[in-house]
Short mmCIF file of C-alpha atoms and ligand atoms in Angstrom, two decimals:
data_model
loop_
_atom_site.label_atom_id
_atom_site.label_comp_id
_atom_site.label_asym_id
_atom_site.label_seq_id
_atom_site.Cartn_x
_atom_site.Cartn_y
_atom_site.Cartn_z
CA MET A 1 0.02 -0.05 0.06
CA ASN A 2 1.07 3.68 -0.37
CA VAL A 3 2.75 5.83 2.12
CA ASN A 4 2.71 9.55 0.86
CA GLY A 5 2.04 8.16 -2.73
CA LYS A 6 4.99 5.59 -2.67
CA HIS A 7 4.29 1.84 -2.55
CA TYR A 8 5.68 -0.03 0.47
CA ARG A 9 5.34 -3.56 1.85
CA THR A 10 6.02 -3.84 5.56
CA ILE A 11 8.96 -5.99 5.25
CA TRP A 12 11.63 -6.78 2.45
CA VAL A 13 15.17 -7.82 1.74
CA LYS A 14 17.43 -4.68 1.67
CA GLU A 15 18.43 -3.62 -1.88
CA GLY A 16 22.08 -4.27 -2.47
CA ASP A 17 22.45 -6.35 0.70
CA GLU A 18 20.70 -9.68 0.94
CA SER A 19 22.09 -10.32 4.54
CA VAL A 20 19.74 -7.53 5.91
CA ILE A 21 15.93 -7.39 6.17
CA GLN A 22 14.17 -4.06 6.31
CA ILE A 23 10.93 -3.39 8.16
CA ILE A 24 8.69 -0.42 8.88
CA ASP A 25 9.13 0.24 12.65
CA GLN A 26 5.46 0.75 13.79
CA ARG A 27 6.05 2.13 17.18
CA ASN A 28 6.24 5.64 16.34
CA LEU A 29 3.43 5.73 13.70
CA PRO A 30 1.61 7.90 12.56
CA HIS A 31 4.18 10.51 13.76
CA GLU A 32 7.40 9.26 12.55
CA PHE A 33 7.98 6.85 9.61
CA ILE A 34 10.99 4.82 10.18
CA VAL A 35 12.61 2.07 8.24
CA GLU A 36 14.66 -0.35 10.46
CA ASP A 37 17.45 -2.76 9.45
CA LEU A 38 17.35 -6.13 11.06
CA ALA A 39 20.58 -8.11 10.67
CA SER A 40 20.53 -11.01 13.25
CA VAL A 41 18.04 -13.39 14.78
CA ASP A 42 18.21 -11.36 18.01
CA ASP A 43 17.33 -8.22 15.95
CA VAL A 44 14.11 -9.97 14.55
CA ALA A 45 13.08 -11.58 17.86
CA LYS A 46 13.33 -8.09 19.50
CA ALA A 47 11.39 -6.59 16.62
CA ILE A 48 8.44 -9.02 17.12
CA LYS A 49 8.54 -8.92 20.97
CA GLU A 50 8.56 -5.27 21.18
CA MET A 51 6.29 -4.69 18.59
CA HIS A 52 8.28 -2.92 16.01
CA VAL A 53 6.48 -5.16 13.76
CA ARG A 54 3.02 -6.65 14.82
CA GLY A 55 -0.12 -8.29 13.46
CA ALA A 56 -0.62 -11.96 12.49
CA GLY A 57 0.54 -12.00 9.01
CA LEU A 58 3.62 -9.71 9.48
CA ILE A 59 4.77 -11.63 12.55
CA GLY A 60 4.70 -14.66 10.44
CA ALA A 61 6.50 -13.13 7.55
CA SER A 62 9.03 -11.58 10.05
CA ALA A 63 9.57 -15.16 11.52
CA GLY A 64 10.23 -16.35 7.90
CA TYR A 65 12.81 -13.87 7.27
CA GLY A 66 14.11 -14.40 10.81
CA MET A 67 14.86 -18.03 10.09
CA TYR A 68 16.58 -17.08 6.75
CA ILE A 69 18.79 -14.71 8.81
CA ALA A 70 19.33 -17.75 11.18
CA THR A 71 20.86 -19.68 8.38
CA LEU A 72 23.36 -16.88 7.59
CA GLU A 73 24.28 -16.66 11.27
CA ALA A 74 24.46 -20.32 11.62
CA SER A 75 26.92 -20.75 8.71
CA LYS A 76 29.50 -18.85 10.84
CA ASN A 77 28.61 -21.13 13.93
CA ASP A 78 30.01 -24.44 15.03
CA SER A 79 26.76 -26.34 14.69
CA PHE A 80 24.57 -25.08 11.89
CA GLU A 81 21.59 -27.38 12.86
CA ARG A 82 21.60 -26.50 16.56
CA PHE A 83 21.89 -22.64 15.80
CA VAL A 84 18.95 -22.91 13.55
CA ASN A 85 16.71 -24.98 15.72
CA GLU A 86 17.61 -22.59 18.75
CA SER A 87 16.72 -19.56 16.66
CA GLY A 88 13.32 -21.36 15.73
CA GLU A 89 12.68 -21.68 19.39
CA LYS A 90 13.74 -18.11 20.18
CA LEU A 91 11.38 -16.61 17.62
CA THR A 92 8.57 -18.86 18.46
CA SER A 93 8.54 -17.80 22.11
CA THR A 94 8.40 -13.96 21.36
CA ARG A 95 4.45 -13.72 20.88
CA PRO A 96 2.38 -16.83 21.98
CA THR A 97 -1.06 -15.95 20.64
CA SER A 98 -0.20 -15.52 16.94
CA VAL A 99 -0.20 -18.86 15.41
CA ASN A 100 1.52 -17.36 12.31
CA LEU A 101 4.67 -17.33 13.96
CA GLU A 102 4.95 -21.02 14.94
CA TRP A 103 3.54 -21.85 11.56
CA ALA A 104 6.32 -19.85 9.63
CA VAL A 105 9.03 -21.21 11.87
CA LYS A 106 7.80 -24.92 11.23
CA ARG A 107 7.52 -24.25 7.44
CA GLN A 108 11.21 -22.93 7.25
CA LEU A 109 12.67 -25.68 9.55
CA ALA A 110 10.99 -28.31 7.04
CA ALA A 111 12.26 -26.45 4.02
CA ILE A 112 15.84 -25.85 5.36
CA LYS A 113 16.09 -29.59 6.19
CA LYS A 114 15.84 -30.43 2.32
CA GLY A 115 19.09 -28.37 1.44
CA SER A 116 22.04 -30.87 1.12
CA SER A 117 24.76 -28.10 1.78
CA ILE A 118 24.86 -25.06 3.84
CA LYS A 119 24.89 -22.97 0.82
CA GLU A 120 21.74 -24.59 -0.45
CA LYS A 121 20.01 -24.44 2.84
CA ILE A 122 20.56 -20.53 2.96
CA SER A 123 19.08 -20.22 -0.50
CA ILE A 124 16.12 -22.50 0.32
CA ALA A 125 15.54 -20.31 3.48
CA LEU A 126 15.63 -17.01 1.53
CA LYS A 127 13.27 -18.46 -1.12
CA THR A 128 10.87 -19.74 1.50
CA ALA A 129 10.87 -16.45 3.25
CA ASN A 130 10.04 -14.53 0.15
CA GLU A 131 7.34 -17.22 -0.64
CA ILE A 132 5.72 -16.76 2.78
CA ALA A 133 5.64 -12.86 2.39
CA ASP A 134 4.28 -13.16 -1.24
CA GLU A 135 1.73 -15.49 -0.22
CA ASP A 136 0.64 -13.32 2.75
CA ALA A 137 0.22 -10.40 0.27
CA GLY A 138 -1.72 -12.72 -2.29
CA PHE A 139 -4.04 -14.18 0.36
CA CYS A 140 -4.97 -10.81 1.66
CA LYS A 141 -5.77 -9.48 -1.82
CA ARG A 142 -8.23 -12.45 -2.33
CA ILE A 143 -9.68 -11.85 1.19
CA GLY A 144 -10.41 -8.34 -0.35
CA LYS A 145 -12.31 -9.86 -3.38
CA HIS A 146 -14.35 -12.20 -1.18
CA GLY A 147 -15.19 -9.54 1.30
CA LEU A 148 -16.22 -7.08 -1.29
CA LYS A 149 -19.12 -9.06 -2.31
CA ILE A 150 -20.54 -8.68 1.39
CA ILE A 151 -20.07 -5.05 1.21
CA GLU A 152 -21.68 -4.88 -2.16
CA GLU A 153 -24.67 -6.79 -0.80
CA ILE A 154 -24.92 -4.39 2.01
CA ASN A 155 -24.67 -1.36 -0.33
CA ARG A 156 -27.37 -2.60 -2.61
CA GLY A 157 -29.75 -2.92 0.31
CA GLY A 158 -28.89 0.69 1.47
CA LYS A 159 -30.22 3.88 0.02
CA GLY A 160 -27.13 5.27 -1.54
CA GLU A 161 -25.59 6.28 1.68
CA SER A 162 -22.17 5.18 3.05
CA VAL A 163 -21.60 1.70 4.13
CA ASN A 164 -20.50 1.91 7.80
CA VAL A 165 -17.98 -0.60 8.89
CA LEU A 166 -16.59 -0.97 12.44
CA THR A 167 -13.09 -2.53 12.94
CA HIS A 168 -11.02 -3.14 15.99
CA CYS A 169 -7.27 -2.82 16.25
CA ASN A 170 -5.26 -2.90 13.21
CA ALA A 171 -5.78 -5.85 10.79
CA GLY A 172 -4.63 -3.61 8.07
CA TRP A 173 -1.60 -3.76 5.67
CA LEU A 174 0.60 -2.88 8.57
CA ALA A 175 -0.40 -6.06 10.10
CA PHE A 176 0.43 -8.18 7.12
CA VAL A 177 2.77 -7.75 4.15
CA ASP A 178 0.30 -5.91 2.17
CA TYR A 179 -3.51 -5.09 1.80
CA GLY A 180 -4.42 -6.39 5.36
CA SER A 181 -7.18 -8.75 6.21
CA ALA A 182 -9.96 -6.86 7.70
CA THR A 183 -9.10 -3.73 5.63
CA ALA A 184 -8.66 -5.53 2.38
CA PRO A 185 -12.41 -5.76 1.69
CA ILE A 186 -12.73 -2.03 2.58
CA TYR A 187 -9.89 -1.05 0.17
CA ALA A 188 -11.45 -3.12 -2.58
CA ALA A 189 -14.89 -1.41 -1.96
CA PHE A 190 -13.35 1.91 -1.79
CA ASP A 191 -11.46 1.36 -4.98
CA LYS A 192 -14.53 0.17 -6.79
CA GLY A 193 -16.11 3.63 -5.85
CA ILE A 194 -18.59 2.18 -3.13
CA LYS A 195 -19.31 4.87 -0.55
CA ILE A 196 -17.65 3.42 2.56
CA HIS A 197 -16.89 4.85 6.06
CA VAL A 198 -15.05 3.11 8.81
CA TRP A 199 -15.46 3.58 12.58
CA VAL A 200 -12.05 2.85 13.95
CA ASP A 201 -11.79 1.65 17.52
CA GLU A 202 -8.91 3.25 19.18
CA THR A 203 -7.91 -0.03 20.82
CA ARG A 204 -6.40 0.60 24.28
CA PRO A 205 -3.86 0.12 25.63
CA ARG A 206 -1.51 0.26 22.46
CA ASN A 207 -4.00 2.23 20.39
CA GLN A 208 -3.30 0.28 17.14
CA GLY A 209 -6.70 1.61 15.77
CA ALA A 210 -6.24 5.20 16.54
CA ARG A 211 -2.53 5.11 15.48
CA LEU A 212 -2.35 2.57 12.57
CA THR A 213 -5.65 1.91 11.26
CA ALA A 214 -6.52 5.59 11.18
CA TRP A 215 -3.28 6.33 9.44
CA GLU A 216 -3.34 3.66 6.69
CA LEU A 217 -6.94 4.35 5.86
CA GLY A 218 -5.98 7.97 5.59
CA GLN A 219 -3.05 7.32 3.37
CA HIS A 220 -5.63 5.44 0.99
CA GLY A 221 -8.15 8.21 1.30
CA VAL A 222 -10.79 6.11 2.98
CA PRO A 223 -13.21 8.26 5.09
CA HIS A 224 -12.95 7.04 8.83
CA THR A 225 -13.61 8.22 12.35
CA VAL A 226 -11.62 7.20 15.39
CA ILE A 227 -13.93 6.27 18.25
CA PRO A 228 -13.07 5.34 22.06
CA ASP A 229 -13.32 1.66 22.34
CA ASN A 230 -16.71 1.72 24.40
CA VAL A 231 -18.59 3.51 21.75
CA GLY A 232 -19.36 0.69 19.29
CA GLY A 233 -22.42 -0.55 21.14
CA HIS A 234 -24.02 2.83 21.12
CA LEU A 235 -23.39 3.16 17.49
CA MET A 236 -24.98 -0.29 16.91
CA GLN A 237 -28.00 0.46 18.88
CA HIS A 238 -28.58 3.52 16.71
CA GLY A 239 -28.24 1.79 13.31
CA LEU A 240 -24.88 3.37 12.51
CA VAL A 241 -22.98 0.29 12.07
CA ASP A 242 -23.77 -1.95 8.98
CA MET A 243 -21.18 -4.56 9.67
CA VAL A 244 -18.13 -5.40 11.84
CA ILE A 245 -14.96 -6.73 10.21
CA VAL A 246 -12.12 -7.87 12.51
CA GLY A 247 -8.89 -9.61 12.04
CA THR A 248 -7.42 -12.51 14.10
CA ASP A 249 -4.21 -13.74 15.65
CA ARG A 250 -5.31 -17.34 15.81
CA THR A 251 -8.75 -18.83 14.82
CA THR A 252 -9.51 -22.64 15.58
CA HIS A 253 -10.65 -24.71 12.83
CA THR A 254 -14.02 -24.91 14.93
CA GLY A 255 -14.54 -20.93 14.41
CA ASP A 256 -13.33 -19.60 17.83
CA VAL A 257 -11.54 -16.39 17.09
CA ALA A 258 -8.62 -14.98 19.18
CA ASN A 259 -8.17 -11.21 18.51
CA LYS A 260 -7.17 -8.07 20.25
CA ILE A 261 -8.58 -7.52 23.53
CA GLY A 262 -12.16 -6.01 23.41
CA THR A 263 -13.09 -7.90 20.19
CA TYR A 264 -15.43 -10.14 22.25
CA LEU A 265 -17.47 -7.27 23.64
CA LYS A 266 -17.81 -6.00 20.11
CA ALA A 267 -19.21 -9.32 19.02
CA LEU A 268 -21.55 -9.46 21.81
CA ALA A 269 -22.78 -5.91 21.08
CA ALA A 270 -23.00 -6.98 17.39
CA LYS A 271 -25.09 -10.19 18.25
CA ASN A 272 -27.42 -8.28 20.31
CA ASN A 273 -28.11 -5.66 17.59
CA ASN A 274 -28.33 -7.96 14.64
CA VAL A 275 -25.07 -6.50 13.13
CA PRO A 276 -23.11 -8.99 11.07
CA PHE A 277 -19.87 -9.75 12.55
CA TYR A 278 -17.18 -10.96 10.14
CA VAL A 279 -13.69 -12.19 10.67
CA ALA A 280 -11.07 -11.95 7.88
CA LEU A 281 -8.06 -14.38 7.91
CA PRO A 282 -5.64 -16.08 5.78
CA SER A 283 -5.33 -19.75 6.09
CA SER A 284 -2.03 -19.31 7.87
CA THR A 285 -4.02 -17.97 10.89
CA PHE A 286 -6.03 -21.17 11.36
CA ASP A 287 -5.14 -23.50 14.09
CA TRP A 288 -5.78 -27.00 12.88
CA LYS A 289 -5.34 -28.70 16.12
CA MET A 290 -7.15 -26.64 18.91
CA LYS A 291 -10.96 -27.12 19.07
CA ASP A 292 -11.85 -25.10 22.05
CA GLY A 293 -10.42 -21.60 21.64
CA ILE A 294 -11.38 -20.23 25.15
CA LYS A 295 -9.74 -23.04 26.95
CA GLU A 296 -6.77 -23.79 24.64
CA ILE A 297 -5.53 -20.51 23.01
CA PRO A 298 -2.77 -19.12 24.90
CA ILE A 299 -3.32 -15.46 25.77
CA GLU A 300 -0.23 -13.17 25.88
CA GLU A 301 -0.03 -10.95 28.83
CA ARG A 302 2.05 -7.78 28.44
CA GLY A 303 3.67 -5.30 30.66
CA SER A 304 1.44 -3.16 32.89
CA ASP A 305 3.14 0.08 31.68
CA GLU A 306 1.45 -0.25 28.44
CA VAL A 307 -1.92 0.40 30.39
CA ARG A 308 -0.36 2.77 32.86
CA TYR A 309 1.19 5.11 30.34
CA ILE A 310 0.18 6.44 27.05
CA ARG A 311 2.37 7.66 24.24
CA GLY A 312 1.82 10.43 21.83
CA LEU A 313 3.03 13.47 20.04
CA TRP A 314 3.90 16.62 22.09
CA ASN A 315 5.62 19.62 20.87
CA GLY A 316 7.03 17.89 17.99
CA GLU A 317 8.31 14.95 20.13
CA ILE A 318 6.99 11.45 20.98
CA ARG A 319 6.36 11.39 24.75
CA LYS A 320 5.26 8.90 27.11
CA VAL A 321 3.08 10.06 30.06
CA LEU A 322 1.63 8.61 33.06
CA LEU A 323 -2.14 8.10 33.04
CA THR A 324 -3.03 6.26 36.40
CA PRO A 325 -2.03 6.98 39.99
CA LYS A 326 1.61 6.18 40.32
CA ASN A 327 1.11 3.09 42.42
CA SER A 328 -1.98 1.60 40.85
CA HIS A 329 -1.61 -1.90 39.41
CA ALA A 330 -2.88 -2.72 35.88
CA THR A 331 -3.16 -5.85 33.97
CA ASN A 332 -2.59 -6.19 30.25
CA TYR A 333 -4.23 -9.24 28.53
CA ALA A 334 -3.36 -8.59 25.05
CA PHE A 335 -6.17 -10.86 23.35
CA ASP A 336 -9.60 -12.35 24.08
CA VAL A 337 -11.51 -15.06 22.34
CA THR A 338 -14.75 -14.58 20.60
CA PRO A 339 -16.77 -17.81 20.49
CA SER A 340 -17.92 -19.00 17.12
CA ARG A 341 -21.60 -18.63 17.78
CA LEU A 342 -20.95 -14.94 17.72
CA VAL A 343 -19.24 -14.93 14.38
CA THR A 344 -21.40 -14.45 11.17
CA GLY A 345 -18.89 -15.62 8.84
CA LEU A 346 -15.09 -15.96 8.24
CA ILE A 347 -13.54 -14.33 5.12
CA THR A 348 -10.70 -16.36 3.82
CA GLU A 349 -8.56 -16.24 0.72
CA ARG A 350 -10.72 -19.29 -0.47
CA GLY A 351 -14.08 -17.68 0.16
CA VAL A 352 -16.45 -16.94 2.91
CA CYS A 353 -17.72 -19.68 5.22
CA LYS A 354 -19.54 -20.06 8.52
CA ALA A 355 -17.52 -20.20 11.52
CA ASP A 356 -17.86 -23.88 12.33
CA GLU A 357 -15.71 -27.09 11.92
CA LYS A 358 -17.80 -28.46 8.96
CA SER A 359 -17.63 -25.29 6.90
CA VAL A 360 -13.97 -24.61 7.55
CA MET A 361 -12.89 -28.16 6.77
CA ASP A 362 -14.99 -28.15 3.54
CA LEU A 363 -13.04 -25.04 2.51
CA TYR A 364 -9.67 -26.67 3.47
CA PRO A 365 -10.12 -30.52 2.88
CA GLU A 366 -6.48 -31.02 2.90
CA HIS A 367 -6.34 -30.30 6.64
CA ARG A 368 -9.10 -32.90 7.49
CA THR A 369 -6.76 -35.80 7.62
CA GLU A 370 -3.98 -33.94 9.52
CA TYR A 371 -5.49 -33.73 13.02
CA ASN A 372 -9.24 -34.06 12.99
CA GLU A 373 -12.00 -36.34 12.20
CA ILE A 374 -15.34 -34.30 12.01
O1 LIG B 401 -0.75 -7.02 19.48
P1 LIG B 401 -0.73 -6.91 18.00
O2 LIG B 401 -0.86 -5.41 17.62
O3 LIG B 401 0.17 -7.67 17.32
O4 LIG B 401 -2.15 -7.48 17.73
C1 LIG B 401 -2.70 -8.06 16.51
C2 LIG B 401 -3.62 -7.38 16.00
O5 LIG B 401 -3.46 -6.31 15.58
C3 LIG B 401 -4.91 -7.61 16.17
O6 LIG B 401 -5.37 -8.54 17.00
C4 LIG B 401 -5.57 -7.95 14.78
O7 LIG B 401 -6.94 -7.51 14.68
C5 LIG B 401 -5.30 -9.18 14.22
S1 LIG B 401 -3.78 -9.54 13.49
C6 LIG B 401 -4.18 -9.45 11.87
#
């Protein structure tokens, strides 16, 4: 997608130096646009853990490139195999909820094994990392096409007014390699000339909605309004939301959806107000093993300072200020799980399906034999 008219992906191999990966460091957006070099596995692990990069698809792509960098570092190490395996463990442990991370590391480990020399293993790892990134962008583009049909349906039922979509957190192109999941149908509708407006949940505590979703929608020219997290229910009661589209960090093949904390409350409000609640995801975000999302999905807990402090621009500088009383404790669950019964449908790269085991497996029959018998 575009930043000030120039096309960017969120991650790429540095031009002229294949040993370095470049990312957009998201921590200071929208106020500062910074491109960061990552040259070691430790750099990549830090970038994921401290959320220079974030969002399911981009975490997966970063892990893919991280494993490529691991092969470069491993080639200078005594034990190539051990270094690569330990790097995989290091990367996997950075963010527990996002299933794309584990998925990308496992895919890389299986691919690297096939190389018969270190040189070949490095070249396979680079090829696989590029494939993961390209596939992510391609999947999101297709999610856009499938989601567009739902928006078109809603548009036809309206009276020429804007279609109002509510979204939570940032499942936009910044959370992927390009296009985004929840935002892909929105961009597709906007590009087709459909009048569309997005309610952007601010998404406390890290404000991915207010900072990132609002910024990227603005860069694309999509009309949007930032709202505090607790406004959605009120808007729905007054007919001001036509549909909700969110992303997800892990969705069980039975349809339970882990997404940024607060998503569950939006789903409850949507159900109570008959507002369709859609979840957009590429297949890399399905968990093919877990059946009960609430019991089984690991929920990341982050530092309490993310709740106690808030960051923003003050006199041209990014500052962090204390919000709460100095000694108040705070908890910071980063995700919650929305049970499948609250989800109207899943928008995937293969089409839209119901959030239940049979429908998901009908769309992805190749996973049927892997772990589950329906
Ligand atoms: O903690 P983050 O910013 O990595 O959380 C991820 C998210 O942005 C959301 O949960 C998003 O809606 C799903 S990721 C595509």
